[in-house]
PDB file of C-alpha atoms in Angstrom:
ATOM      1  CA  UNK A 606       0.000   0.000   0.000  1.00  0.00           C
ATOM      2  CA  UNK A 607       1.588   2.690  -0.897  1.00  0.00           C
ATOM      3  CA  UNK A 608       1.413   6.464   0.816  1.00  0.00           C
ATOM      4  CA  UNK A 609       2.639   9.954   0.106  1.00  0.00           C
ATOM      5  CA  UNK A 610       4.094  12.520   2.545  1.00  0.00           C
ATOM      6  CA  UNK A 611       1.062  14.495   2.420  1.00  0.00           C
ATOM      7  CA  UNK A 612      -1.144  11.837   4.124  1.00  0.00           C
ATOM      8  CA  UNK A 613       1.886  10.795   6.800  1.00  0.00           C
ATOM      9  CA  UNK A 614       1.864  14.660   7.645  1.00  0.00           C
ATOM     10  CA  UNK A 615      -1.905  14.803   7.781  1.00  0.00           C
ATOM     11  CA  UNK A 616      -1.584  11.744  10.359  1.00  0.00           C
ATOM     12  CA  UNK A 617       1.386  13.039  12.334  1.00  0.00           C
ATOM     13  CA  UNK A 618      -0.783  16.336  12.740  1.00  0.00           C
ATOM     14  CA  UNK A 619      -3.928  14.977  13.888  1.00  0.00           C
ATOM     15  CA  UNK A 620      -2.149  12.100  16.159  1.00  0.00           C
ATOM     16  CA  UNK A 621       0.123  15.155  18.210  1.00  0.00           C
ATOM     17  CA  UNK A 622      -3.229  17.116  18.227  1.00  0.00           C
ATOM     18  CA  UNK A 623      -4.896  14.273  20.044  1.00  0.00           C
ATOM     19  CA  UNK A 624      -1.752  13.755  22.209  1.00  0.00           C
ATOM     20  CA  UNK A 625      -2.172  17.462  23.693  1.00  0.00           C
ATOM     21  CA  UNK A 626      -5.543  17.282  24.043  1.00  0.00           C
ATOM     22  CA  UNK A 627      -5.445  14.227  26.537  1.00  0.00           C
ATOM     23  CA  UNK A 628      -2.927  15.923  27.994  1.00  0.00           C
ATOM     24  CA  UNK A 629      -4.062  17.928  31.197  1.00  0.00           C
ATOM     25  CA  UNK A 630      -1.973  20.242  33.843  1.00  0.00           C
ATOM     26  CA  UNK A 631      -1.692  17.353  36.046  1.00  0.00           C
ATOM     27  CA  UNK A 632      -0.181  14.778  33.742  1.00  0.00           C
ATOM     28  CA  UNK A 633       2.548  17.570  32.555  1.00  0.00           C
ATOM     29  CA  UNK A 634       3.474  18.182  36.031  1.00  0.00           C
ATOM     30  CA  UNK A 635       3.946  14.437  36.959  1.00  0.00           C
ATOM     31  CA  UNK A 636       6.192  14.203  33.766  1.00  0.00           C
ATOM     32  CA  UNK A 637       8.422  17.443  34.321  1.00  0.00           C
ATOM     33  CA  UNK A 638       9.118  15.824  37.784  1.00  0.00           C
ATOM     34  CA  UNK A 639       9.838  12.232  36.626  1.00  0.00           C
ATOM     35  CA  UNK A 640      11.653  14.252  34.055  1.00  0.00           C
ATOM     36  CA  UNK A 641      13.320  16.256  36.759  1.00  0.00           C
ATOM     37  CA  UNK A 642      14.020  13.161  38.810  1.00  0.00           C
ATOM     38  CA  UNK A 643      15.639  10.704  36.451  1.00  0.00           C
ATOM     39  CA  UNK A 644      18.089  13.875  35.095  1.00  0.00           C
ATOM     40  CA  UNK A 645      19.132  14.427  38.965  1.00  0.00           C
ATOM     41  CA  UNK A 646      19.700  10.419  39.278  1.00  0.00           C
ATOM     42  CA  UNK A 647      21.957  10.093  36.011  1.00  0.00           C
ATOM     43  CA  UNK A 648      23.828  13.097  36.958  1.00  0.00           C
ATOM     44  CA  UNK A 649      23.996  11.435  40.864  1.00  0.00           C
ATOM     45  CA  UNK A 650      25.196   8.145  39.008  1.00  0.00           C
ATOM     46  CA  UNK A 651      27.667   9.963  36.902  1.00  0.00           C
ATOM     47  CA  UNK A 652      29.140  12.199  39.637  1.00  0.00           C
ATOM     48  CA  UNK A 653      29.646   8.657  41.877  1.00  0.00           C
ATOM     49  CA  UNK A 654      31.345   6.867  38.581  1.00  0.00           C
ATOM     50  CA  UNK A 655      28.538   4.298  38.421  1.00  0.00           C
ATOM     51  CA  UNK A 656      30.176   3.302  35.280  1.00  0.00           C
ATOM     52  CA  UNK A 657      33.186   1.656  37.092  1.00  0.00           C
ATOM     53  CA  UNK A 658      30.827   0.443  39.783  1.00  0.00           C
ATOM     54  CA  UNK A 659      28.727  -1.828  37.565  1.00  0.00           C
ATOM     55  CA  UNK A 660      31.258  -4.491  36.030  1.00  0.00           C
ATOM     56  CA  UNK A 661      32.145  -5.349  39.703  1.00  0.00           C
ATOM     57  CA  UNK A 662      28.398  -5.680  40.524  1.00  0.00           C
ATOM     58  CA  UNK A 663      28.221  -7.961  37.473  1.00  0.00           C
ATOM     59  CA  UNK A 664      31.074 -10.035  38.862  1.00  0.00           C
ATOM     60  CA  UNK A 665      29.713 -10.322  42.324  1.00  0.00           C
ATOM     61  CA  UNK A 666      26.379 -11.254  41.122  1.00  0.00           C
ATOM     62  CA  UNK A 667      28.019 -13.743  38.652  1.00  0.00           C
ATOM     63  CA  UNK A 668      30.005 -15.566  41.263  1.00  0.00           C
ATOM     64  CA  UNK A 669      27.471 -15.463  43.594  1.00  0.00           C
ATOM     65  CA  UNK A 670      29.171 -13.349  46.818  1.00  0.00           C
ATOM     66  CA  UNK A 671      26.163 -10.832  46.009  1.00  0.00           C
ATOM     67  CA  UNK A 672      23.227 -13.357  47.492  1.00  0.00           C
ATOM     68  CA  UNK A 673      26.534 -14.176  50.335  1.00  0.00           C
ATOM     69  CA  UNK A 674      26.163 -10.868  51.099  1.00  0.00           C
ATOM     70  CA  UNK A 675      22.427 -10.360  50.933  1.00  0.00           C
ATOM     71  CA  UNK A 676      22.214 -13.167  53.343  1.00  0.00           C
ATOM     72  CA  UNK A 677      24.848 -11.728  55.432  1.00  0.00           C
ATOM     73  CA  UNK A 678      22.751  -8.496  55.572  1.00  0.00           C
ATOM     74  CA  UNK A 679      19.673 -10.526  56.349  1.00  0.00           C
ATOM     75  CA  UNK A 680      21.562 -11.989  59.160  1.00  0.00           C
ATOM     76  CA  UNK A 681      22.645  -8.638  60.331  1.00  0.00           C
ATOM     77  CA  UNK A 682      19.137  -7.606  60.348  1.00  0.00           C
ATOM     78  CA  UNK A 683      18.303 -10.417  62.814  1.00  0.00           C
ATOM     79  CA  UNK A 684      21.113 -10.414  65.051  1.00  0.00           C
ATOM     80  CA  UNK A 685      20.037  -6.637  65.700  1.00  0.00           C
ATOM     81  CA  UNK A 686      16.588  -7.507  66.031  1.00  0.00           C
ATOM     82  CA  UNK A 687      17.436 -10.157  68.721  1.00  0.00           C
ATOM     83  CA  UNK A 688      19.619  -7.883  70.638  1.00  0.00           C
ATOM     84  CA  UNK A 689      18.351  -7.471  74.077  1.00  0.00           C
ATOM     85  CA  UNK A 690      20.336  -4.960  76.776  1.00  0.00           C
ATOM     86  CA  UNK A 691      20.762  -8.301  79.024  1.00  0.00           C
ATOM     87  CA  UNK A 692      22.691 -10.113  75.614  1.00  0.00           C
ATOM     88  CA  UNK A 693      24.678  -6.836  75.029  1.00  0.00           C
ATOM     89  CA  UNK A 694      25.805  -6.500  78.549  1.00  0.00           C
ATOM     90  CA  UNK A 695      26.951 -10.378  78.609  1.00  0.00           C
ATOM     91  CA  UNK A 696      28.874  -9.648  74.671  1.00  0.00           C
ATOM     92  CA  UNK A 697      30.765  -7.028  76.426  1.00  0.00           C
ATOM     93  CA  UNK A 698      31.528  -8.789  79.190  1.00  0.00           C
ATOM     94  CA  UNK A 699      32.939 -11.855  76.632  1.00  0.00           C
ATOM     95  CA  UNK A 700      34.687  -9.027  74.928  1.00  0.00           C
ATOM     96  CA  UNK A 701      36.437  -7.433  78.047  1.00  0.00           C
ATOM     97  CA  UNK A 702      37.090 -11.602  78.935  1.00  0.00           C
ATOM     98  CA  UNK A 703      38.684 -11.856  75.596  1.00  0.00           C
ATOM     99  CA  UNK A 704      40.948  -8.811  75.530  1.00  0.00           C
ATOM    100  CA  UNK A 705      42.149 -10.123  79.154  1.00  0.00           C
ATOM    101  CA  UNK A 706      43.178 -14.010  78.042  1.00  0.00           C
ATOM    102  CA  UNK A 707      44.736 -11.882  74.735  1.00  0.00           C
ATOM    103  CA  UNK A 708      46.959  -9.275  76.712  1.00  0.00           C
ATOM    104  CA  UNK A 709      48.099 -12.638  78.864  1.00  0.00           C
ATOM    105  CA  UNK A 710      48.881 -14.524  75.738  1.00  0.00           C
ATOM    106  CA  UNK A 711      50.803 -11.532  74.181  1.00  0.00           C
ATOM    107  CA  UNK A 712      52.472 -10.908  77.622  1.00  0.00           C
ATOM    108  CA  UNK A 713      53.872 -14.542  78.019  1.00  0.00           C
ATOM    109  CA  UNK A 714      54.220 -15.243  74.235  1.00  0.00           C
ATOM    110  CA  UNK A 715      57.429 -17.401  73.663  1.00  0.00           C
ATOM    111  CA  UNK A 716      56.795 -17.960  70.158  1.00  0.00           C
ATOM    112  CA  UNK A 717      54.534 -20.674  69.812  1.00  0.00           C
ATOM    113  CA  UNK A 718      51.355 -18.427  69.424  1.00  0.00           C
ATOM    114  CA  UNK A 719      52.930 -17.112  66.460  1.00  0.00           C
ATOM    115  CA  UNK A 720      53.782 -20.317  65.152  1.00  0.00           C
ATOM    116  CA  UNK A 721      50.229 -21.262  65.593  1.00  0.00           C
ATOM    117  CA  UNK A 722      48.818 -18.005  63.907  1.00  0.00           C
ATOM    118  CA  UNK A 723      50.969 -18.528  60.980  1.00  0.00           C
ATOM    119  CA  UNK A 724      49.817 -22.681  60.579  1.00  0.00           C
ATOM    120  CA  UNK A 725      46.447 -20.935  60.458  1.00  0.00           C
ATOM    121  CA  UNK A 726      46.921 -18.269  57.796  1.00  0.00           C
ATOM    122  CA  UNK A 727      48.594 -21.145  55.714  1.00  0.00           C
ATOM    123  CA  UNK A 728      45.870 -23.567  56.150  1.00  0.00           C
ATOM    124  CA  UNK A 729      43.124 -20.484  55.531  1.00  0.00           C
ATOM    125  CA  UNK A 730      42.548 -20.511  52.008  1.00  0.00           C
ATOM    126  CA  UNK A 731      39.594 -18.806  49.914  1.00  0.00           C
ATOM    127  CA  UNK A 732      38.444 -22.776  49.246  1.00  0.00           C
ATOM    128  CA  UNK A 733      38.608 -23.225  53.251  1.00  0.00           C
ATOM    129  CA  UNK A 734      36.249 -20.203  53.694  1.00  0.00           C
ATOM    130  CA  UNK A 735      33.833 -21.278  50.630  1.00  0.00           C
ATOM    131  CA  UNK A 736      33.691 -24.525  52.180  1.00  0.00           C
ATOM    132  CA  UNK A 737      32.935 -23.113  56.103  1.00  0.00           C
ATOM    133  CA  UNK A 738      29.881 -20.544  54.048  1.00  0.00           C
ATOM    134  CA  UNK A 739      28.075 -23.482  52.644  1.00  0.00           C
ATOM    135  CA  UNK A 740      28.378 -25.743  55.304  1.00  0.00           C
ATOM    136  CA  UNK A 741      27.010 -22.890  57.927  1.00  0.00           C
ATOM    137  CA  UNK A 742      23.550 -22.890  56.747  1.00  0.00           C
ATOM    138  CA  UNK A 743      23.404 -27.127  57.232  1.00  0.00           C
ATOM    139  CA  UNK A 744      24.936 -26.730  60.733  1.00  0.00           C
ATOM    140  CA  UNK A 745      22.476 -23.863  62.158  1.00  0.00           C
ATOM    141  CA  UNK A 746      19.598 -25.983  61.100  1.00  0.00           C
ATOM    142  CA  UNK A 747      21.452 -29.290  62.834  1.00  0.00           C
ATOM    143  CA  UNK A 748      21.758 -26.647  66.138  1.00  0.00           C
ATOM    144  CA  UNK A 749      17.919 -25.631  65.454  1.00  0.00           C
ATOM    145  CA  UNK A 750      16.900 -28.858  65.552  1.00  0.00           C
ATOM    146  CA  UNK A 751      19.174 -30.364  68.944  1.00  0.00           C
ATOM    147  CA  UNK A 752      17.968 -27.259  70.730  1.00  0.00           C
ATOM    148  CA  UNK A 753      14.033 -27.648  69.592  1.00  0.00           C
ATOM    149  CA  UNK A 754      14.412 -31.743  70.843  1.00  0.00           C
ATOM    150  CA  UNK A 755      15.414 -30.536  74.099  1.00  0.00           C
ATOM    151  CA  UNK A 756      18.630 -32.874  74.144  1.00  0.00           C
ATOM    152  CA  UNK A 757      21.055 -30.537  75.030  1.00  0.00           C
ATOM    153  CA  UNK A 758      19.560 -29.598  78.360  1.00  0.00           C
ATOM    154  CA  UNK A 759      19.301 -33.494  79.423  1.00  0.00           C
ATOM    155  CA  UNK A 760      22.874 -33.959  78.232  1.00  0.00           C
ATOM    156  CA  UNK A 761      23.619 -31.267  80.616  1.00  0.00           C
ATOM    157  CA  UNK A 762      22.071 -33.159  82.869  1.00  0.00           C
ATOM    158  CA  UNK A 763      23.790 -36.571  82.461  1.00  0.00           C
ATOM    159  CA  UNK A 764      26.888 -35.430  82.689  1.00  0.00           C
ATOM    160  CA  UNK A 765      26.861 -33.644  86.439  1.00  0.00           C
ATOM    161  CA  UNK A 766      25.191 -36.797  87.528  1.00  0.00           C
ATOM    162  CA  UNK A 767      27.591 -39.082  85.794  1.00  0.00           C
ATOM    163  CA  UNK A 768      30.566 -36.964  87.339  1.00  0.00           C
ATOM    164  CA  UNK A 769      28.372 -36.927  90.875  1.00  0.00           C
ATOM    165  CA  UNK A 770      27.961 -41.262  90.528  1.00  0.00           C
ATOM    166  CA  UNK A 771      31.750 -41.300  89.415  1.00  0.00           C
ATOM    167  CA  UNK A 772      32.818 -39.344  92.622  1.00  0.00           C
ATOM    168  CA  UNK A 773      31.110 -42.203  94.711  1.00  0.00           C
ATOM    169  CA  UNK A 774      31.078 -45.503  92.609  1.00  0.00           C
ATOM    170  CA  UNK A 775      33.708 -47.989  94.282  1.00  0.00           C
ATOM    171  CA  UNK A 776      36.955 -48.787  91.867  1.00  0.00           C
ATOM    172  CA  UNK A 777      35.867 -51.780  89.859  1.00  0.00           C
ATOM    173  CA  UNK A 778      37.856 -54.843  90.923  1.00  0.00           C
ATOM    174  CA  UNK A 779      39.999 -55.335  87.125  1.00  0.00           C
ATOM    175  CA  UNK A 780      39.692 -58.878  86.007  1.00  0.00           C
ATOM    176  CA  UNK A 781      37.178 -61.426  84.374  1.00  0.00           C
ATOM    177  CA  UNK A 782      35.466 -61.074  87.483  1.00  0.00           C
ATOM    178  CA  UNK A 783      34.634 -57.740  87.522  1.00  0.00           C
ATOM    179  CA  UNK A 784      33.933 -57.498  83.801  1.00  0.00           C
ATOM    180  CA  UNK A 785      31.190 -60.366  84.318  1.00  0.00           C
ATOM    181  CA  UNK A 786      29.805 -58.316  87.288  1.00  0.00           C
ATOM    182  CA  UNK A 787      29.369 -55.313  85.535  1.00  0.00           C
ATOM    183  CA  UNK A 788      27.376 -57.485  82.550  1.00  0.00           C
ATOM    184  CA  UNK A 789      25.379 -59.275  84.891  1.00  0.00           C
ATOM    185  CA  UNK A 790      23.626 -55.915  85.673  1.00  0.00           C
ATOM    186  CA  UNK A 791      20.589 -55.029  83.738  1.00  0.00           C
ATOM    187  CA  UNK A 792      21.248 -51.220  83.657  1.00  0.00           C
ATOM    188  CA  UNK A 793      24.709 -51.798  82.408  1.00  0.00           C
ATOM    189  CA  UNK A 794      23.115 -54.290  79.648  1.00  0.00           C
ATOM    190  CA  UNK A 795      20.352 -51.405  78.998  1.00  0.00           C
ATOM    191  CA  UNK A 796      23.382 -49.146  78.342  1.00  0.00           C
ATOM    192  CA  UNK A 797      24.541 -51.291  76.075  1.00  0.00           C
ATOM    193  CA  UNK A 798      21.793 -52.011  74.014  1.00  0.00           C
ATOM    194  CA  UNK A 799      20.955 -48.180  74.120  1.00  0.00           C
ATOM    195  CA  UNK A 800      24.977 -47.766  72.021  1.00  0.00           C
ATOM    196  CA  UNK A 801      24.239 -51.018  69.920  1.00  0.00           C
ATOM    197  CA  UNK A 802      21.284 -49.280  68.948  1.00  0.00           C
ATOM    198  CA  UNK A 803      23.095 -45.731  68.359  1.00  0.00           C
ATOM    199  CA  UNK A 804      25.787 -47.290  66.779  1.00  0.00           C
ATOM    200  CA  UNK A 805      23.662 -48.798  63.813  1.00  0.00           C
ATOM    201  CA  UNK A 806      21.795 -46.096  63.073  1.00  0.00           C
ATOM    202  CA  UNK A 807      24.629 -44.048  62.706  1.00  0.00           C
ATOM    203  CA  UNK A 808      26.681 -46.052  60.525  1.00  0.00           C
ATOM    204  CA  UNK A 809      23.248 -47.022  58.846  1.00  0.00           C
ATOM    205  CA  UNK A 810      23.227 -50.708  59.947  1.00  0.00           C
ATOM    206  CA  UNK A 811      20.297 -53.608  59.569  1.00  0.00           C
ATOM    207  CA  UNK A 812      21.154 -56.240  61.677  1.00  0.00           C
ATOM    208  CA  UNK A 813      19.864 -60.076  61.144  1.00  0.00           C
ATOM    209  CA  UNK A 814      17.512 -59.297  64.233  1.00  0.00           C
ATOM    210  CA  UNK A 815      16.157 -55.888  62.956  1.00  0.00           C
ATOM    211  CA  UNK A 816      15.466 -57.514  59.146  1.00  0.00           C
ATOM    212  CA  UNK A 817      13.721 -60.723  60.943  1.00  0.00           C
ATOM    213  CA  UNK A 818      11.252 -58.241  63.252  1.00  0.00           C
ATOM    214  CA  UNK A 819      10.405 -56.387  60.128  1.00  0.00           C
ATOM    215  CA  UNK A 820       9.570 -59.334  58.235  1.00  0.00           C
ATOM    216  CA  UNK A 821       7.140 -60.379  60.961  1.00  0.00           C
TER     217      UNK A 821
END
C-alpha cells in the first residue's frame, strides 16, 4: 500500500493534536518531575562513577558473593533484632574476657602463638572459607533442631550426675570377674543395648535381628 508525505503529515498532525488534548496540567506536572528526577539520578550516578561500579556488581552477582552478602545483611538484620540490653551487657563482658586471656597470651608469648597463627593463615585458604559458608547454613539448622528436641539440656544433665555417681562408685575390681559383674547388671546391659542401637543407626546398619522383626 503505498502512501505519500502528504497523508503521513496529515496523520502526524492529527495524532500530536490528540496527544495534547489528553494531555491535562496534572499529567505535565507528573512528567516534568519524573523528568526532573531521572536527570538528577543520572547526573547522581555519573558524579559517583557508576560506570566503574557496575562491572564489579556484574562479577559479584556472577560468582554469587552478592546473594553471600544479601544473606549476610539478612543476618545482620536479625542479630540486631534479637539484641536485648541483658545479651549486650553479657557480649561485652565476653569481649572485656577476651581482651584479658589476649593481653596474657601476648604478655607470656614465647613464640609458639605465632607459630600457631601462621599454621592458620597457611591452612586459611579462599576454598577453606567457601567450604565453612556453605556448610554454615546445614549446621544452624542441625543446632535448630538439637535445641528444639530438648537434648542438650538433658545432656547437661547426664553429665553432672555421671561426674556426681563417678565421685562415689567404688573402683571396679579389674579382672574377668569384675567385667562379668558389671554385665550381669541389667542397667549396664540397657546401656549397652541403648549404644548397639546408636551405633547402627549411625553407621546405617540392619542387623539379622532388625530384618527378621520387620519381616514379621
Amino acid at each position: 500500500m503505498s502512501t505519500d508525505n502528504a497523508n503521513v503529515e496529515s496523520a502526524a498532525a492529527v495524532l500530536i493534536e490528540a496527544g495534547f488534548e489528553t494531555l491535562t496540567d496534572e499529567m505535565v506536572g507528573r512528567l516534568t518531575q519524573a523528568a526532573s528526577q531521572g536527570l538528577d539520578m543520572l547526573d547522581d550516578l555519573q558524579r559517583h562513577h557508576i560506570s566503574e561500579v557496575l562491572p564489579l556488581v556484574g562479577e559479584l552477582a556472577a560468582s554469587g558473593d552478592l546473594a553471600r552478602l544479601a544473606r549476610l545483611a539478612r543476618l545482620v538484620g536479625a542479630a540486631e533484632d534479637a539484641l536485648t540490653d541483658d545479651l549486650v551487657t553479657r557480649l561485652v563482658g565476653l569481649a572485656s574476657q577476651t581482651m584479658t586471656v589476649l593481653d596474657h597470651v601476648t604478655r607470656v608469648d614465647d613464640g609458639r602463638y605465632a607459630r600457631i597463627w601462621e599454621r592458620l593463615e597457611e591452612r586459611l585458604t579462599p576454598a577453606l572459607v567457601d567450604r565453612t559458608l556453605k556448610a554454615l547454613p546445614p549446621l544452624l539448622d542441625l543446632f535448630e533442631c538439637v535445641a528444639a528436641s530438648g537434648v542438650l539440656p538433658d545432656v547437661a544433665k547426664g553429665s553432672k550426675r555421671l561426674q556426681e555417681e563417678l565421685a562415689q562408685a567404688p573402683h571396679p575390681g579389674g579382672g574377668l570377674a569384675g567385667l562379668w559383674t558389671l554385665l550381669k547388671d541389667a542397667d549396664n546391659q540397657r546401656v549397652l543395648q541403648a549404644l548397639l542401637f546408636y551405633g547402627r543407626r549411625v553407621l546405617n546398619i540392619e542387623g539379622a535381628s532388625a530384618k527378621a522383626t520387620g519381616s514379621r
